[in-house]
């Protein structure tokens, strides 16, 4: 069934995601604060709207793909009153779990329905429509959003009620951040003990040290030819995005009183590393910081 979708936030992720909805036969009315993003979207068949309010006025579904929670909540303040009663608001941005729950509450108070549906898969996944969506909200809302999510991705998981999608996203990325640091520390320890990268890889990748950070995104060049380490740590998954996600995880750890020492420490280490590496380096480049600090 073809839907009318308002898509707000046509950046690195939102632009190609909205374009995939057009390819799947939906009418997409897009808006972004940046004129060039709007022009690129128009070239992909998205109907440009001069304001978010104009974009949502006759939409069946409103999708947002914005930098952070403050952008989502600020936008909701502007547009909730402009949409038709009962419109489904799907937020695909990665934001604080508490902000996601607030977004659900504000949507409900305005007579709207809501789903949080953050993604993993990066810009490559957004372009190729191979994203994974993690959704939080009611069964009816998930069922309605599902055909749209399937047009933009290869997998969608309904994780639970309001905020559960964001919770799944930050828990997964906390595992990833901690495991990348652990794998990197092990390689630097191995170096200091005279162990070759290949020998450690051959053992750990088929033993109990196996994990994605080692066997897919290996932080040293050689053992996994496609990993960013082989192209001078060009992302991939940028250090700044990992730092952002670990910061969101740390917020939830603190507010929930959870004793997650490694998650909090990983957030600190990635915040310091990302200040230098930003969006230009893959998060696996943290191995160089560990090596530098070890005086190697
Ligand atoms: P981006 O900065 O490229 O795009 C965000 C867009 O939102 C920008 O074009 C900006 O102009 C627009 N915007 C901000 N406020 C707006 C408003 N009030 N009205 C209209 N437009 C507005 O960011 P991105 O890389 O596309 O990431 C978007 C979200 O997806 C973030 O939450 C990010 O954490 C998450 N994410 C990104 C990746 C990735 O690899 N880039 C992967 C997974 C998740």
Tab-separated table of C-alpha atoms and ligand atoms in Angstrom:
chain	number	residue	atom	x	y	z
A	1	UNK	CA	0.000	0.000	0.000
A	2	UNK	CA	1.408	3.383	-0.990
A	3	UNK	CA	1.632	5.876	1.892
A	4	UNK	CA	2.245	9.596	2.145
A	5	UNK	CA	5.380	9.978	4.278
A	6	UNK	CA	6.841	13.192	5.712
A	7	UNK	CA	10.599	12.682	6.111
A	8	UNK	CA	12.411	15.263	8.263
A	9	UNK	CA	16.225	15.201	8.348
A	10	UNK	CA	17.689	14.358	4.938
A	11	UNK	CA	21.362	14.064	5.946
A	12	UNK	CA	23.839	11.215	5.430
A	13	UNK	CA	21.326	8.625	6.631
A	14	UNK	CA	17.933	10.270	6.063
A	15	UNK	CA	18.604	11.255	2.439
A	16	UNK	CA	19.178	7.735	1.114
A	17	UNK	CA	16.513	6.248	3.425
A	18	UNK	CA	13.896	8.655	2.057
A	19	UNK	CA	15.064	7.871	-1.496
A	20	UNK	CA	14.462	4.155	-0.855
A	21	UNK	CA	10.891	4.899	0.237
A	22	UNK	CA	10.334	6.683	-3.093
A	23	UNK	CA	11.776	3.651	-4.930
A	24	UNK	CA	9.282	1.448	-3.065
A	25	UNK	CA	6.389	3.556	-4.432
A	26	UNK	CA	5.608	5.878	-1.505
A	27	UNK	CA	4.983	9.598	-1.816
A	28	UNK	CA	7.687	11.285	0.296
A	29	UNK	CA	7.528	14.932	1.353
A	30	UNK	CA	10.921	15.865	2.740
A	31	UNK	CA	12.348	18.691	4.769
A	32	UNK	CA	15.829	19.639	6.022
A	33	UNK	CA	17.261	22.898	7.342
A	34	UNK	CA	20.146	22.608	4.868
A	35	UNK	CA	19.230	23.656	1.313
A	36	UNK	CA	21.716	21.328	-0.382
A	37	UNK	CA	20.228	18.296	1.394
A	38	UNK	CA	16.794	19.313	0.125
A	39	UNK	CA	18.092	19.719	-3.442
A	40	UNK	CA	19.759	16.292	-3.408
A	41	UNK	CA	16.547	14.763	-2.065
A	42	UNK	CA	14.496	16.433	-4.807
A	43	UNK	CA	16.810	14.792	-7.357
A	44	UNK	CA	15.863	11.408	-5.857
A	45	UNK	CA	12.122	12.038	-6.270
A	46	UNK	CA	11.353	13.431	-2.814
A	47	UNK	CA	8.897	16.346	-2.840
A	48	UNK	CA	10.719	19.211	-1.094
A	49	UNK	CA	8.729	21.031	1.600
A	50	UNK	CA	9.674	24.538	2.683
A	51	UNK	CA	8.939	23.722	6.325
A	52	UNK	CA	8.464	20.668	8.513
A	53	UNK	CA	4.928	21.866	9.255
A	54	UNK	CA	4.115	21.863	5.537
A	55	UNK	CA	5.659	18.385	5.135
A	56	UNK	CA	3.548	16.752	7.882
A	57	UNK	CA	0.186	18.415	7.172
A	58	UNK	CA	-1.326	15.600	5.054
A	59	UNK	CA	1.103	12.782	5.914
A	60	UNK	CA	0.056	9.275	7.037
A	61	UNK	CA	3.446	8.722	8.677
A	62	UNK	CA	6.142	11.167	9.857
A	63	UNK	CA	9.733	9.843	9.924
A	64	UNK	CA	12.531	11.792	11.626
A	65	UNK	CA	16.289	11.184	11.207
A	66	UNK	CA	17.979	13.915	13.257
A	67	UNK	CA	21.278	14.310	15.146
A	68	UNK	CA	20.128	14.115	18.804
A	69	UNK	CA	17.218	14.063	21.242
A	70	UNK	CA	17.022	17.833	21.571
A	71	UNK	CA	16.453	18.128	17.813
A	72	UNK	CA	13.689	15.510	17.883
A	73	UNK	CA	11.885	17.002	20.889
A	74	UNK	CA	12.296	20.562	19.528
A	75	UNK	CA	10.830	19.502	16.193
A	76	UNK	CA	7.963	17.574	17.820
A	77	UNK	CA	7.020	20.780	19.692
A	78	UNK	CA	6.599	22.452	16.297
A	79	UNK	CA	4.896	19.745	14.265
A	80	UNK	CA	2.702	17.613	16.543
A	81	UNK	CA	-0.104	20.151	16.329
A	82	UNK	CA	0.231	20.400	12.528
A	83	UNK	CA	-0.328	16.706	11.713
A	84	UNK	CA	-3.676	14.948	11.289
A	85	UNK	CA	-4.942	13.260	14.489
A	86	UNK	CA	-3.649	9.696	14.810
A	87	UNK	CA	-0.653	10.194	12.495
A	88	UNK	CA	2.171	7.728	13.189
A	89	UNK	CA	5.472	9.383	14.217
A	90	UNK	CA	8.517	7.135	13.675
A	91	UNK	CA	11.823	8.452	15.029
A	92	UNK	CA	14.830	6.663	13.495
A	93	UNK	CA	17.480	8.947	15.082
A	94	UNK	CA	19.774	7.571	17.785
A	95	UNK	CA	18.759	9.466	20.938
A	96	UNK	CA	18.662	9.126	24.721
A	97	UNK	CA	16.210	6.468	25.954
A	98	UNK	CA	14.664	9.087	28.284
A	99	UNK	CA	14.206	11.527	25.355
A	100	UNK	CA	12.634	8.750	23.270
A	101	UNK	CA	10.120	8.046	26.043
A	102	UNK	CA	9.373	11.781	26.302
A	103	UNK	CA	8.805	11.884	22.526
A	104	UNK	CA	6.283	9.020	22.836
A	105	UNK	CA	4.500	10.837	25.685
A	106	UNK	CA	4.313	14.145	23.795
A	107	UNK	CA	3.010	12.392	20.679
A	108	UNK	CA	0.314	10.599	22.698
A	109	UNK	CA	-0.681	13.827	24.500
A	110	UNK	CA	-1.186	15.458	21.083
A	111	UNK	CA	-3.406	12.608	19.872
A	112	UNK	CA	-0.667	10.992	17.748
A	113	UNK	CA	0.924	7.521	17.758
A	114	UNK	CA	4.662	6.876	18.020
A	115	UNK	CA	7.452	4.359	17.454
A	116	UNK	CA	11.181	4.700	18.174
A	117	UNK	CA	13.118	2.843	15.469
A	118	UNK	CA	16.877	3.552	15.507
A	119	UNK	CA	19.072	1.768	13.014
A	120	UNK	CA	22.402	0.061	12.594
A	121	UNK	CA	24.171	-0.417	9.273
A	122	UNK	CA	25.546	3.076	8.618
A	123	UNK	CA	25.454	5.115	5.428
A	124	UNK	CA	26.260	2.055	3.299
A	125	UNK	CA	23.228	0.275	4.756
A	126	UNK	CA	21.040	3.360	4.297
A	127	UNK	CA	21.992	3.542	0.605
A	128	UNK	CA	21.638	-0.195	-0.062
A	129	UNK	CA	18.409	-0.532	2.013
A	130	UNK	CA	20.096	-3.116	4.239
A	131	UNK	CA	19.653	-1.361	7.608
A	132	UNK	CA	18.575	-3.174	10.771
A	133	UNK	CA	15.776	-1.400	12.692
A	134	UNK	CA	15.221	-1.800	16.441
A	135	UNK	CA	11.699	-0.687	17.285
A	136	UNK	CA	9.943	0.368	20.499
A	137	UNK	CA	6.210	1.012	20.777
A	138	UNK	CA	2.850	-0.716	20.450
A	139	UNK	CA	2.079	-3.755	18.256
A	140	UNK	CA	-0.286	-1.793	15.982
A	141	UNK	CA	2.266	0.990	15.476
A	142	UNK	CA	5.006	-1.522	14.664
A	143	UNK	CA	2.746	-3.390	12.218
A	144	UNK	CA	1.883	-0.136	10.440
A	145	UNK	CA	5.518	0.989	10.210
A	146	UNK	CA	6.877	-2.388	9.173
A	147	UNK	CA	6.377	-2.127	5.371
A	148	UNK	CA	8.178	1.232	5.447
A	149	UNK	CA	11.029	-0.148	7.573
A	150	UNK	CA	11.312	-3.108	5.173
A	151	UNK	CA	11.654	-0.707	2.233
A	152	UNK	CA	14.646	0.912	3.985
A	153	UNK	CA	16.280	-2.141	5.586
A	154	UNK	CA	16.763	-5.887	5.596
A	155	UNK	CA	15.719	-6.609	9.177
A	156	UNK	CA	13.418	-5.131	11.816
A	157	UNK	CA	13.047	-6.324	15.415
A	158	UNK	CA	10.189	-5.214	17.668
A	159	UNK	CA	12.070	-4.878	20.960
A	160	UNK	CA	9.218	-3.842	23.284
A	161	UNK	CA	7.382	-0.721	24.430
A	162	UNK	CA	8.328	2.972	24.178
A	163	UNK	CA	12.112	3.441	24.206
A	164	UNK	CA	12.935	-0.277	23.780
A	165	UNK	CA	14.421	0.295	20.319
A	166	UNK	CA	16.817	2.930	21.660
A	167	UNK	CA	17.608	0.679	24.634
A	168	UNK	CA	18.557	-2.199	22.301
A	169	UNK	CA	20.703	0.118	20.180
A	170	UNK	CA	22.787	1.488	23.079
A	171	UNK	CA	23.140	-1.911	24.791
A	172	UNK	CA	24.422	-3.420	21.532
A	173	UNK	CA	26.851	-0.569	20.961
A	174	UNK	CA	28.078	-0.730	24.550
A	175	UNK	CA	29.041	-4.379	23.873
A	176	UNK	CA	30.754	-3.260	20.662
A	177	UNK	CA	32.679	-0.366	22.251
A	178	UNK	CA	33.898	-2.450	25.188
A	179	UNK	CA	34.827	-5.404	22.969
A	180	UNK	CA	36.759	-3.198	20.514
A	181	UNK	CA	38.825	-1.833	23.400
A	182	UNK	CA	39.402	-5.366	24.747
A	183	UNK	CA	40.489	-6.682	21.334
A	184	UNK	CA	42.782	-3.676	20.806
A	185	UNK	CA	44.386	-4.062	24.244
A	186	UNK	CA	44.966	-7.761	23.517
A	187	UNK	CA	46.729	-6.984	20.234
A	188	UNK	CA	48.993	-4.399	21.922
A	189	UNK	CA	49.735	-6.834	24.762
A	190	UNK	CA	50.503	-9.500	22.153
A	191	UNK	CA	52.902	-7.105	20.393
A	192	UNK	CA	54.761	-6.487	23.649
A	193	UNK	CA	55.053	-10.267	24.166
A	194	UNK	CA	56.399	-10.827	20.647
A	195	UNK	CA	53.194	-12.456	19.353
A	196	UNK	CA	52.315	-11.774	15.705
A	197	UNK	CA	48.948	-10.237	14.817
A	198	UNK	CA	48.163	-13.206	12.571
A	199	UNK	CA	48.939	-15.779	15.276
A	200	UNK	CA	46.706	-14.035	17.825
A	201	UNK	CA	43.968	-13.657	15.225
A	202	UNK	CA	44.166	-17.326	14.150
A	203	UNK	CA	43.763	-18.454	17.758
A	204	UNK	CA	41.261	-15.927	19.125
A	205	UNK	CA	38.968	-15.841	16.070
A	206	UNK	CA	38.293	-19.561	16.449
A	207	UNK	CA	38.466	-19.651	20.246
A	208	UNK	CA	36.560	-17.996	23.073
A	209	UNK	CA	37.886	-14.500	22.237
A	210	UNK	CA	35.852	-14.473	19.019
A	211	UNK	CA	33.646	-11.407	18.477
A	212	UNK	CA	32.638	-8.949	15.704
A	213	UNK	CA	35.301	-6.432	16.755
A	214	UNK	CA	37.945	-9.093	16.075
A	215	UNK	CA	36.648	-11.164	13.189
A	216	UNK	CA	34.971	-8.453	11.058
A	217	UNK	CA	36.392	-5.077	12.147
A	218	UNK	CA	39.844	-6.315	13.218
A	219	UNK	CA	41.752	-3.263	14.571
A	220	UNK	CA	45.151	-4.257	13.143
A	221	UNK	CA	45.966	-4.531	9.424
A	222	UNK	CA	46.439	-7.953	7.866
A	223	UNK	CA	44.225	-10.682	9.285
A	224	UNK	CA	40.872	-9.312	7.939
A	225	UNK	CA	41.594	-7.592	4.593
A	226	UNK	CA	38.267	-5.684	4.484
A	227	UNK	CA	38.627	-4.119	7.955
A	228	UNK	CA	39.254	-0.312	8.199
A	229	UNK	CA	42.739	-0.930	9.685
A	230	UNK	CA	43.854	-1.849	6.143
A	231	UNK	CA	42.903	1.563	4.770
A	232	UNK	CA	44.461	3.731	7.457
A	233	UNK	CA	41.309	3.547	9.608
A	234	UNK	CA	39.015	5.286	7.150
A	235	UNK	CA	35.454	4.686	8.495
A	236	UNK	CA	33.505	2.385	8.634
A	237	UNK	CA	31.853	3.393	11.844
A	238	UNK	CA	33.333	6.751	12.830
A	239	UNK	CA	34.887	7.225	16.279
A	240	UNK	CA	32.589	10.209	16.898
A	241	UNK	CA	29.453	8.084	16.395
A	242	UNK	CA	30.752	5.418	18.782
A	243	UNK	CA	31.527	8.143	21.331
A	244	UNK	CA	27.989	9.510	20.946
A	245	UNK	CA	26.347	6.092	21.410
A	246	UNK	CA	28.527	5.240	24.425
A	247	UNK	CA	27.621	8.638	25.908
A	248	UNK	CA	23.931	7.725	25.590
A	249	UNK	CA	24.638	4.318	27.159
A	250	UNK	CA	26.534	6.027	30.017
A	251	UNK	CA	23.553	8.340	30.658
A	252	UNK	CA	21.263	5.318	30.939
A	253	UNK	CA	23.791	3.429	33.119
A	254	UNK	CA	23.987	6.348	35.552
A	255	UNK	CA	20.279	7.131	35.668
A	256	UNK	CA	19.462	3.432	36.134
A	257	UNK	CA	22.074	2.986	38.888
A	258	UNK	CA	23.617	0.096	36.922
A	259	UNK	CA	27.082	-1.054	37.979
A	260	UNK	CA	28.616	-1.039	34.453
A	261	UNK	CA	32.220	-0.042	35.066
A	262	UNK	CA	33.518	-1.110	31.660
A	263	UNK	CA	30.692	0.649	29.800
A	264	UNK	CA	31.405	3.910	31.650
A	265	UNK	CA	35.159	3.609	31.106
A	266	UNK	CA	34.638	2.828	27.405
A	267	UNK	CA	32.530	5.995	27.112
A	268	UNK	CA	35.379	8.043	28.645
A	269	UNK	CA	38.045	6.481	26.420
A	270	UNK	CA	35.993	6.953	23.246
A	271	UNK	CA	35.067	10.549	24.169
A	272	UNK	CA	38.796	11.400	24.490
A	273	UNK	CA	39.713	9.489	21.328
A	274	UNK	CA	36.865	11.003	19.263
A	275	UNK	CA	37.910	14.523	20.222
A	276	UNK	CA	41.019	13.898	18.130
A	277	UNK	CA	39.783	11.397	15.531
A	278	UNK	CA	36.232	12.710	15.078
A	279	UNK	CA	34.448	11.554	11.969
A	280	UNK	CA	37.586	10.936	9.950
A	281	UNK	CA	38.704	7.756	11.697
A	282	UNK	CA	37.046	4.404	12.263
A	283	UNK	CA	36.432	3.503	15.914
A	284	UNK	CA	38.907	0.617	15.618
A	285	UNK	CA	41.688	3.228	15.368
A	286	UNK	CA	41.568	3.396	19.185
A	287	UNK	CA	44.226	0.653	19.024
A	288	UNK	CA	46.749	3.357	18.079
A	289	UNK	CA	45.922	5.359	21.214
A	290	UNK	CA	46.466	2.247	23.337
A	291	UNK	CA	49.778	1.552	21.571
A	292	UNK	CA	50.900	5.205	21.961
A	293	UNK	CA	50.038	5.242	25.638
A	294	UNK	CA	51.982	2.016	26.093
A	295	UNK	CA	55.041	3.812	24.689
A	296	UNK	CA	55.244	1.333	21.766
B	1	LIG	P1	23.454	14.170	9.571
B	1	LIG	O1	23.990	15.264	10.412
B	1	LIG	O2	24.114	13.841	8.269
B	1	LIG	O3	21.901	14.461	9.238
B	1	LIG	C1	20.999	15.077	10.127
B	1	LIG	C2	20.194	16.063	9.324
B	1	LIG	O4	19.164	16.621	10.149
B	1	LIG	C3	21.032	17.264	8.820
B	1	LIG	O5	20.947	17.323	7.400
B	1	LIG	C4	20.389	18.484	9.495
B	1	LIG	O6	20.395	19.629	8.683
B	1	LIG	C5	18.985	17.963	9.736
B	1	LIG	N1	18.239	18.683	10.765
B	1	LIG	C6	18.622	18.973	12.046
B	1	LIG	N2	17.625	19.605	12.695
B	1	LIG	C7	16.594	19.712	11.821
B	1	LIG	C8	15.291	20.272	11.896
B	1	LIG	N3	14.832	20.848	13.010
B	1	LIG	N4	14.502	20.229	10.800
B	1	LIG	C9	14.942	19.656	9.649
B	1	LIG	N5	16.168	19.098	9.523
B	1	LIG	C10	16.988	19.125	10.599
B	1	LIG	O7	23.402	12.884	10.513
B	1	LIG	P2	23.270	11.346	10.051
B	1	LIG	O8	24.626	10.748	9.904
B	1	LIG	O9	22.277	11.269	8.952
B	1	LIG	O10	22.652	10.704	11.393
B	1	LIG	C11	21.292	10.898	11.759
B	1	LIG	C12	20.994	10.028	12.961
B	1	LIG	O11	21.261	8.659	12.647
B	1	LIG	C13	21.846	10.368	14.200
B	1	LIG	O12	21.033	10.280	15.330
B	1	LIG	C14	22.917	9.284	14.180
B	1	LIG	O13	23.427	9.012	15.465
B	1	LIG	C15	22.142	8.107	13.619
B	1	LIG	N6	22.972	7.092	12.971
B	1	LIG	C16	23.943	7.479	12.093
B	1	LIG	C17	24.721	6.491	11.480
B	1	LIG	C18	25.808	6.885	10.498
B	1	LIG	O14	26.604	6.019	10.117
B	1	LIG	N7	25.851	8.124	10.020
B	1	LIG	C19	24.504	5.139	11.764
B	1	LIG	C20	23.481	4.778	12.631
B	1	LIG	C21	22.716	5.775	13.237
